[in-house]
Amino acid sequence: MAGMNHVRHAASVRGLDTTVLDAALVVARRAVDAGYGPDGFSRLGEILGMTERADRSRC
């Protein structure tokens, strides 16, 4: 996450749109909070799937 935060900060300082980076950081934070931090980016698909299922259950 430190690397992602660095890229986001560098983009922001240069006046670039960070919307996609911010969204990616939210997903990464969810993965870390769910205990997947040591697993790397491969677990992000699982986190995204959990979000998608939760969204569908609200319909």
Coordinates of C-alpha atoms in Angstrom, one line a residue:
M1 CA 0.0 0.0 0.0
A2 CA 2.9 2.3 0.6
G3 CA 3.8 2.2 -3.1
M4 CA 0.2 2.9 -4.1
N5 CA 0.0 5.8 -1.7
H6 CA 3.3 7.2 -3.1
V7 CA 2.0 7.0 -6.7
R8 CA -1.3 8.6 -5.6
H9 CA 0.5 11.4 -3.9
A10 CA 2.8 12.0 -6.8
A11 CA -0.1 12.2 -9.2
S12 CA -2.0 14.6 -7.0
V13 CA 1.0 16.9 -6.6
R14 CA 1.2 17.1 -10.4
G15 CA -2.5 18.0 -10.6
L16 CA -3.5 14.6 -12.2
D17 CA -6.9 13.1 -11.6
T18 CA -6.5 10.5 -8.8
T19 CA -10.1 9.0 -8.9
V20 CA -9.0 5.6 -10.2
L21 CA -6.1 5.5 -7.8
D22 CA -8.3 6.4 -4.9
A23 CA -10.7 3.6 -5.8
A24 CA -7.8 1.1 -6.0
L25 CA -6.6 2.2 -2.6
V26 CA -10.1 1.6 -1.1
V27 CA -10.1 -1.9 -2.5
A28 CA -6.5 -2.5 -1.2
R29 CA -7.4 -1.2 2.2
R30 CA -10.4 -3.6 2.3
A31 CA -8.1 -6.5 1.5
V32 CA -5.7 -5.5 4.2
D33 CA -8.5 -5.0 6.7
A34 CA -9.9 -8.5 5.8
G35 CA -6.5 -10.0 6.7
Y36 CA -5.2 -10.5 3.1
G37 CA -2.3 -8.0 3.4
P38 CA 0.5 -10.5 3.1
D39 CA -1.2 -12.2 0.1
G40 CA -0.5 -9.4 -2.4
F41 CA -2.7 -8.2 -5.3
S42 CA -4.0 -11.7 -6.1
R43 CA -6.6 -11.4 -3.3
L44 CA -8.1 -8.2 -4.7
G45 CA -10.3 -10.2 -7.0
E46 CA -11.8 -11.9 -4.0
I47 CA -12.4 -8.6 -2.3
L48 CA -14.1 -7.2 -5.4
G49 CA -16.3 -10.3 -5.6
M50 CA -17.4 -9.8 -2.0
T51 CA -18.3 -6.2 -2.8
E52 CA -20.2 -7.2 -5.9
R53 CA -22.2 -9.9 -3.9
A54 CA -23.0 -7.3 -1.2
D55 CA -24.2 -4.8 -3.8
R56 CA -26.5 -7.5 -5.3
S57 CA -28.0 -8.4 -2.0
R58 CA -29.2 -4.8 -1.5
C59 CA -31.3 -5.0 -4.6

